[in-house]
GROMACS .gro file of C-alpha atoms in nm:
model
  324
    1MET     CA    1   1.697  -1.380   0.537
    2GLN     CA    2   1.367  -1.594   0.570
    3ARG     CA    3   1.582  -1.901   0.682
    4ARG     CA    4   1.765  -1.683   0.934
    5ALA     CA    5   1.443  -1.560   1.070
    6PHE     CA    6   1.306  -1.905   1.121
    7ILE     CA    7   1.609  -2.036   1.305
    8GLY     CA    8   1.591  -1.743   1.546
    9ALA     CA    9   1.232  -1.801   1.611
   10ALA     CA   10   1.285  -2.163   1.662
   11ALA     CA   11   1.594  -2.058   1.892
   12LEU     CA   12   1.333  -1.880   2.091
   13ALA     CA   13   1.066  -2.125   2.103
   14PRO     CA   14   1.139  -2.286   2.440
   15PHE     CA   15   1.137  -1.961   2.633
   16ALA     CA   16   0.780  -1.855   2.496
   17ALA     CA   17   0.610  -2.070   2.757
   18HIS     CA   18   0.792  -1.865   3.039
   19LEU     CA   19   0.716  -1.508   2.894
   20PRO     CA   20   0.417  -1.445   3.154
   21ALA     CA   21   0.662  -1.514   3.438
   22LEU     CA   22   0.929  -1.324   3.302
   23ALA     CA   23   0.725  -1.039   3.235
   24GLN     CA   24   0.601  -1.052   3.612
   25ASN     CA   25   0.962  -1.023   3.747
   26GLY     CA   26   0.982  -0.682   3.624
   27TRP     CA   27   0.600  -0.605   3.680
   28PRO     CA   28   0.490  -0.322   3.669
   29GLN     CA   29   0.687  -0.166   3.397
   30ARG     CA   30   0.431   0.098   3.326
   31PRO     CA   31   0.129   0.264   3.502
   32VAL     CA   32  -0.134   0.044   3.620
   33ARG     CA   33  -0.504   0.136   3.551
   34TRP     CA   34  -0.802   0.074   3.771
   35ILE     CA   35  -1.151   0.106   3.622
   36VAL     CA   36  -1.436   0.232   3.848
   37SER     CA   37  -1.773   0.222   3.712
   38SER     CA   38  -1.891   0.495   3.951
   39ALA     CA   39  -1.863   0.879   3.922
   40ALA     CA   40  -1.570   1.077   4.047
   41GLY     CA   41  -1.628   1.171   4.411
   42SER     CA   42  -1.867   0.870   4.496
   43GLY     CA   43  -1.792   0.648   4.783
   44PRO     CA   44  -1.649   0.366   4.546
   45ASP     CA   45  -1.435   0.626   4.369
   46ILE     CA   46  -1.276   0.783   4.690
   47LEU     CA   47  -1.201   0.425   4.819
   48ALA     CA   48  -1.039   0.302   4.501
   49ARG     CA   49  -0.838   0.624   4.480
   50TYR     CA   50  -0.704   0.602   4.823
   51LEU     CA   51  -0.603   0.238   4.785
   52ALA     CA   52  -0.453   0.307   4.434
   53ASP     CA   53  -0.232   0.573   4.598
   54GLN     CA   54  -0.132   0.342   4.877
   55LEU     CA   55  -0.020   0.049   4.622
   56GLY     CA   56   0.153   0.318   4.385
   57ARG     CA   57   0.383   0.384   4.681
   58LYS     CA   58   0.473   0.019   4.697
   59TRP     CA   59   0.536  -0.034   4.320
   60PRO     CA   60   0.780   0.158   4.095
   61GLN     CA   61   0.467   0.281   3.882
   62PRO     CA   62   0.158   0.462   3.975
   63VAL     CA   63  -0.212   0.319   3.999
   64ILE     CA   64  -0.434   0.551   3.783
   65VAL     CA   65  -0.795   0.542   3.840
   66GLU     CA   66  -1.031   0.579   3.537
   67ASN     CA   67  -1.402   0.661   3.594
   68ARG     CA   68  -1.643   0.488   3.357
   69PRO     CA   69  -1.988   0.572   3.505
   70GLY     CA   70  -2.321   0.499   3.379
   71GLY     CA   71  -2.569   0.212   3.278
   72GLN     CA   72  -2.592   0.076   3.623
   73ASN     CA   73  -2.201  -0.022   3.615
   74VAL     CA   74  -2.245  -0.183   3.280
   75ILE     CA   75  -2.022   0.071   3.099
   76GLY     CA   76  -1.724   0.040   3.328
   77ALA     CA   77  -1.742  -0.329   3.375
   78GLN     CA   78  -1.773  -0.389   2.989
   79ALA     CA   79  -1.471  -0.172   2.929
   80ALA     CA   80  -1.265  -0.376   3.200
   81ALA     CA   81  -1.388  -0.696   3.054
   82ARG     CA   82  -1.262  -0.621   2.714
   83SER     CA   83  -0.921  -0.487   2.842
   84ALA     CA   84  -0.607  -0.671   2.741
   85PRO     CA   85  -0.526  -0.950   3.023
   86ASP     CA   86  -0.174  -0.821   3.059
   87GLY     CA   87  -0.169  -0.737   3.423
   88TYR     CA   88  -0.209  -0.366   3.366
   89THR     CA   89  -0.581  -0.317   3.385
   90TYR     CA   90  -0.817  -0.415   3.673
   91TYR     CA   91  -1.173  -0.339   3.767
   92PHE     CA   92  -1.247  -0.214   4.118
   93ALA     CA   93  -1.616  -0.361   4.132
   94THR     CA   94  -1.912  -0.340   4.343
   95THR     CA   95  -2.154  -0.630   4.423
   96ALA     CA   96  -2.394  -0.485   4.196
   97ALA     CA   97  -2.166  -0.519   3.895
   98MET     CA   98  -2.024  -0.854   3.965
   99VAL     CA   99  -2.349  -1.019   4.101
  100THR     CA  100  -2.685  -0.875   4.113
  101ASN     CA  101  -2.678  -0.729   3.753
  102VAL     CA  102  -2.695  -1.087   3.632
  103PHE     CA  103  -3.035  -1.105   3.810
  104THR     CA  104  -3.176  -0.780   3.716
  105PHE     CA  105  -3.079  -0.744   3.351
  106LYS     CA  106  -3.204  -0.976   3.083
  107ALA     CA  107  -2.878  -0.947   2.895
  108LEU     CA  108  -2.547  -0.803   2.981
  109PRO     CA  109  -2.280  -0.737   2.748
  110TYR     CA  110  -2.015  -0.918   2.990
  111ASP     CA  111  -2.022  -1.219   3.199
  112PRO     CA  112  -1.917  -1.152   3.551
  113ALA     CA  113  -1.819  -1.515   3.619
  114LYS     CA  114  -1.632  -1.582   3.305
  115ASP     CA  115  -1.471  -1.264   3.197
  116PHE     CA  116  -1.306  -1.177   3.520
  117ALA     CA  117  -1.038  -1.337   3.754
  118PRO     CA  118  -1.108  -1.245   4.130
  119VAL     CA  119  -0.796  -1.064   4.257
  120ARG     CA  120  -0.910  -0.971   4.615
  121LEU     CA  121  -1.205  -0.856   4.826
  122VAL     CA  122  -1.145  -0.507   4.978
  123GLY     CA  123  -1.415  -0.427   5.227
  124ARG     CA  124  -1.776  -0.513   5.292
  125SER     CA  125  -2.049  -0.219   5.317
  126PRO     CA  126  -2.331  -0.264   5.551
  127PHE     CA  127  -2.673  -0.083   5.513
  128ILE     CA  128  -2.853   0.093   5.766
  129ILE     CA  129  -3.243   0.130   5.814
  130ALA     CA  130  -3.292   0.453   5.989
  131THR     CA  131  -3.530   0.728   6.081
  132ALA     CA  132  -3.536   1.095   6.188
  133ALA     CA  133  -3.375   1.179   6.525
  134GLY     CA  134  -3.723   1.291   6.641
  135SER     CA  135  -3.925   1.015   6.483
  136PRO     CA  136  -4.168   0.805   6.682
  137PHE     CA  137  -3.992   0.473   6.560
  138LYS     CA  138  -3.762   0.370   6.842
  139SER     CA  139  -3.701   0.015   6.707
  140LEU     CA  140  -3.768  -0.205   6.410
  141ALA     CA  141  -4.042  -0.351   6.595
  142ASP     CA  142  -4.219  -0.016   6.586
  143VAL     CA  143  -4.183  -0.013   6.214
  144VAL     CA  144  -4.324  -0.348   6.171
  145ALA     CA  145  -4.619  -0.277   6.391
  146GLN     CA  146  -4.704   0.044   6.208
  147ALA     CA  147  -4.683  -0.154   5.876
  148LYS     CA  148  -4.889  -0.423   5.991
  149ALA     CA  149  -5.173  -0.168   6.108
  150ASN     CA  150  -5.140   0.023   5.766
  151PRO     CA  151  -5.046  -0.205   5.486
  152GLY     CA  152  -4.844  -0.032   5.226
  153GLN     CA  153  -4.877   0.314   5.379
  154VAL     CA  154  -4.542   0.310   5.558
  155ALA     CA  155  -4.285   0.489   5.321
  156ILE     CA  156  -3.922   0.408   5.315
  157ALA     CA  157  -3.654   0.609   5.104
  158THR     CA  158  -3.447   0.378   4.883
  159GLU     CA  159  -3.247   0.378   4.559
  160GLY     CA  160  -3.533   0.200   4.396
  161PRO     CA  161  -3.699  -0.158   4.441
  162LYS     CA  162  -3.428  -0.322   4.204
  163GLN     CA  163  -3.128  -0.132   4.372
  164PHE     CA  164  -2.952  -0.275   4.677
  165SER     CA  165  -3.132  -0.067   4.924
  166GLY     CA  166  -3.448  -0.117   4.783
  167MET     CA  167  -3.412  -0.520   4.779
  168LEU     CA  168  -3.297  -0.497   5.143
  169ALA     CA  169  -3.609  -0.302   5.252
  170ASP     CA  170  -3.815  -0.557   5.045
  171ALA     CA  171  -3.635  -0.856   5.211
  172VAL     CA  172  -3.704  -0.718   5.541
  173ALA     CA  173  -4.060  -0.650   5.481
  174SER     CA  174  -4.111  -0.990   5.321
  175MET     CA  175  -3.955  -1.174   5.655
  176ALA     CA  176  -4.171  -0.944   5.872
  177GLY     CA  177  -4.482  -1.021   5.671
  178VAL     CA  178  -4.566  -0.655   5.588
  179LYS     CA  179  -4.538  -0.416   5.282
  180LEU     CA  180  -4.333  -0.103   5.275
  181ASN     CA  181  -4.392   0.181   5.030
  182HIS     CA  182  -4.076   0.260   4.835
  183VAL     CA  183  -3.995   0.619   4.767
  184PRO     CA  184  -3.717   0.596   4.510
  185TYR     CA  185  -3.424   0.861   4.524
  186THR     CA  186  -3.130   0.887   4.268
  187LYS     CA  187  -2.903   1.081   4.532
  188ALA     CA  188  -2.866   0.979   4.887
  189PRO     CA  189  -2.841   1.334   5.043
  190GLU     CA  190  -3.181   1.425   4.891
  191ALA     CA  191  -3.345   1.108   5.053
  192LEU     CA  192  -3.175   1.204   5.382
  193GLN     CA  193  -3.287   1.560   5.373
  194ASP     CA  194  -3.666   1.443   5.338
  195VAL     CA  195  -3.615   1.187   5.615
  196VAL     CA  196  -3.482   1.472   5.848
  197GLY     CA  197  -3.760   1.701   5.729
  198GLY     CA  198  -4.027   1.455   5.810
  199ARG     CA  199  -4.140   1.388   5.467
  200THR     CA  200  -4.039   1.039   5.454
  201PRO     CA  201  -4.048   0.815   5.784
  202LEU     CA  202  -3.780   0.562   5.692
  203VAL     CA  203  -3.470   0.549   5.492
  204CYS     CA  204  -3.229   0.246   5.390
  205LEU     CA  205  -2.891   0.337   5.258
  206PRO     CA  206  -2.527   0.195   5.265
  207TYR     CA  207  -2.349   0.296   5.588
  208ALA     CA  208  -2.112   0.500   5.371
  209GLY     CA  209  -2.408   0.717   5.236
  210ILE     CA  210  -2.563   0.774   5.582
  211LYS     CA  211  -2.264   0.799   5.801
  212ALA     CA  212  -2.227   1.187   5.826
  213PHE     CA  213  -2.593   1.209   5.924
  214LEU     CA  214  -2.558   0.959   6.190
  215GLU     CA  215  -2.265   1.124   6.331
  216SER     CA  216  -2.459   1.462   6.328
  217GLY     CA  217  -2.742   1.334   6.503
  218GLN     CA  218  -2.971   1.402   6.236
  219VAL     CA  219  -3.089   1.047   6.184
  220ARG     CA  220  -3.123   0.747   6.416
  221ALA     CA  221  -3.033   0.385   6.324
  222LEU     CA  222  -3.286   0.120   6.374
  223ALA     CA  223  -3.094  -0.179   6.235
  224VAL     CA  224  -2.782  -0.267   6.060
  225SER     CA  225  -2.767  -0.560   5.786
  226THR     CA  226  -2.443  -0.716   5.892
  227PRO     CA  227  -2.452  -1.061   6.107
  228ARG     CA  228  -2.326  -0.889   6.407
  229ARG     CA  229  -2.352  -0.544   6.545
  230LEU     CA  230  -2.091  -0.300   6.444
  231PRO     CA  231  -1.819  -0.206   6.692
  232ASP     CA  232  -1.891   0.168   6.623
  233MET     CA  233  -2.259   0.139   6.670
  234PRO     CA  234  -2.302  -0.126   6.964
  235ASN     CA  235  -2.644   0.001   7.056
  236VAL     CA  236  -2.781  -0.057   6.700
  237PRO     CA  237  -2.933  -0.407   6.665
  238ALA     CA  238  -2.807  -0.633   6.374
  239LEU     CA  239  -3.106  -0.761   6.158
  240SER     CA  240  -3.005  -1.111   6.232
  241GLU     CA  241  -3.106  -1.056   6.596
  242THR     CA  242  -3.482  -1.034   6.466
  243PHE     CA  243  -3.413  -1.268   6.152
  244PRO     CA  244  -3.172  -1.547   6.243
  245GLY     CA  245  -2.898  -1.599   5.994
  246PHE     CA  246  -2.984  -1.298   5.793
  247GLU     CA  247  -2.692  -1.101   5.626
  248TYR     CA  248  -2.712  -0.842   5.359
  249THR     CA  249  -2.400  -0.633   5.271
  250GLY     CA  250  -2.241  -0.495   4.961
  251TRP     CA  251  -1.876  -0.493   4.913
  252ASN     CA  252  -1.594  -0.356   4.694
  253GLY     CA  253  -1.332  -0.584   4.530
  254LEU     CA  254  -1.056  -0.579   4.275
  255PHE     CA  255  -1.089  -0.803   3.968
  256ALA     CA  256  -0.867  -0.855   3.645
  257PRO     CA  257  -0.965  -0.952   3.297
  258ALA     CA  258  -0.968  -1.310   3.234
  259GLY     CA  259  -0.662  -1.467   3.120
  260THR     CA  260  -0.430  -1.237   3.340
  261PRO     CA  261  -0.126  -1.414   3.426
  262ALA     CA  262  -0.179  -1.594   3.778
  263ASP     CA  263   0.153  -1.484   3.927
  264ILE     CA  264   0.058  -1.106   3.864
  265VAL     CA  265  -0.288  -1.175   4.014
  266ALA     CA  266  -0.111  -1.331   4.318
  267ARG     CA  267   0.130  -1.045   4.339
  268VAL     CA  268  -0.133  -0.777   4.336
  269ASN     CA  269  -0.346  -0.991   4.605
  270ARG     CA  270  -0.042  -1.001   4.838
  271ASP     CA  271   0.038  -0.630   4.790
  272LEU     CA  272  -0.310  -0.523   4.839
  273GLU     CA  273  -0.348  -0.740   5.143
  274ALA     CA  274  -0.027  -0.565   5.299
  275VAL     CA  275  -0.178  -0.230   5.231
  276VAL     CA  276  -0.527  -0.311   5.379
  277GLN     CA  277  -0.357  -0.449   5.693
  278GLN     CA  278  -0.187  -0.132   5.769
  279PRO     CA  279  -0.378  -0.009   6.081
  280GLU     CA  280  -0.411   0.362   5.938
  281VAL     CA  281  -0.529   0.221   5.617
  282ALA     CA  282  -0.794   0.013   5.792
  283GLU     CA  283  -0.904   0.310   5.985
  284ARG     CA  284  -0.949   0.516   5.676
  285ILE     CA  285  -1.152   0.222   5.499
  286LYS     CA  286  -1.382   0.241   5.811
  287SER     CA  287  -1.424   0.603   5.798
  288LEU     CA  288  -1.536   0.561   5.439
  289GLY     CA  289  -1.829   0.328   5.559
  290SER     CA  290  -1.654  -0.007   5.479
  291LEU     CA  291  -1.538  -0.279   5.688
  292PRO     CA  292  -1.178  -0.394   5.567
  293GLU     CA  293  -1.117  -0.743   5.475
  294THR     CA  294  -0.777  -0.788   5.615
  295ARG     CA  295  -0.701  -1.136   5.509
  296MET     CA  296  -0.823  -1.320   5.179
  297GLY     CA  297  -0.626  -1.520   4.933
  298VAL     CA  298  -0.698  -1.551   4.556
  299ALA     CA  299  -0.868  -1.898   4.611
  300GLU     CA  300  -1.072  -1.760   4.921
  301PHE     CA  301  -1.198  -1.477   4.717
  302GLU     CA  302  -1.292  -1.722   4.431
  303ALA     CA  303  -1.501  -1.925   4.674
  304PHE     CA  304  -1.641  -1.613   4.806
  305MET     CA  305  -1.761  -1.501   4.464
  306LYS     CA  306  -1.927  -1.843   4.398
  307ALA     CA  307  -2.119  -1.844   4.729
  308GLU     CA  308  -2.222  -1.478   4.664
  309ARG     CA  309  -2.383  -1.566   4.336
  310GLU     CA  310  -2.567  -1.862   4.506
  311ARG     CA  311  -2.679  -1.649   4.805
  312TRP     CA  312  -2.820  -1.365   4.578
  313ALA     CA  313  -2.992  -1.608   4.343
  314GLY     CA  314  -3.191  -1.745   4.638
  315LEU     CA  315  -3.260  -1.383   4.770
  316VAL     CA  316  -3.379  -1.262   4.420
  317LYS     CA  317  -3.600  -1.558   4.381
  318THR     CA  318  -3.761  -1.497   4.734
  319LEU     CA  319  -3.831  -1.149   4.629
  320GLY     CA  320  -3.975  -1.232   4.299
  321ILE     CA  321  -3.745  -1.005   4.114
  322SER     CA  322  -3.735  -1.030   3.742
  323ALA     CA  323  -3.496  -0.921   3.485
  324GLU     CA  324  -3.558  -0.636   3.269
   0.00000   0.00000   0.00000
C-alpha cells in the first residue's frame, strides 16, 4: 500500500507546479471575501459593498464583505494579512491602513509592504477645508490672515492631529506659516454641526463626509486638496494654487495576502477595472465622494504604493509627527 501511494505521488509530482494556474481556471469556486476595517455604514464600507455586488454579478460566486473595525484599521488589516493566500480573501483598504499607520504606530502587527500584494486602486478621496455658509471667511487667504493676527486661536474641526484631516490642517498651516487650533471629533456629523452652529469656524474632512452639507448649502468649501479643481466644484480653488505641487488625497484600494497566485491577482485587477469603467459605476463612486481610478494595472498600483510611502514619509517628517 505504501509503495502504491509513493508511486501515485511521484506520478502527480510533474503537475504540482501548475496547481495555482489550474485552480485559477475554475476560480472562483466558492464565495470571495473582502475584509473592510471600517464599521458597517461607513464610507469605505458602502463603497466596498457596492463594488463587491458589481463583481459578484460578473463571477459565478458572490463577494461577501466582512467588517472588522477597530484599532485604527489594525484589526481588519491584521486579519487580512493572516488569511490564506488562496485568492479567496482580500482587503479593501484605506491609505491609513496601508501607509500612514507605519508612521504613527511604534509597532504594527502587520507589515503593509510585505504582507500584502497590491491588486488595484479604486478611487482617490479628496479633502475639503470648509466653513459655515455665513462665515466671514471667504477664502483660504482670509483664514491665513486671521491666523497670523491671532496665533493659535483660529480653531479647525478635524479627526485629530494624527488623523488624515488633522495632518492636512497642520500641513497647510505649516506651509502658510501659521498655527491652527485643533478641535478633534470622532464623528464627522458632530464636527459639521458645530461648524454650522458657529461654535467652530473651520472644518477639514474627506469630501465623502462633507458632501451632503456642501450640497445643502450649510457649509461653504474654501479649498480642495487635489492637484486641480474638482469638476463638480469648479469655483473652489485647489490647495496647489496657493502651494504649488501640493497634493493630499486619501484613497481606497484592494489588496490580497502576500503569496496569492499572480494570475488570480491579475484576473481580479482586470475584472475590477471593467466594473469601475462602467459609466453608472463611475458615477456612483463619485456620488460617494471618491474619484474613480478607471485605468491601473497591477504593476502600476505597485509603483503607486511605493511612491505613496515615500511621499508620506516626507510629509510626516516635515510635520514632526512621532509614532506612539
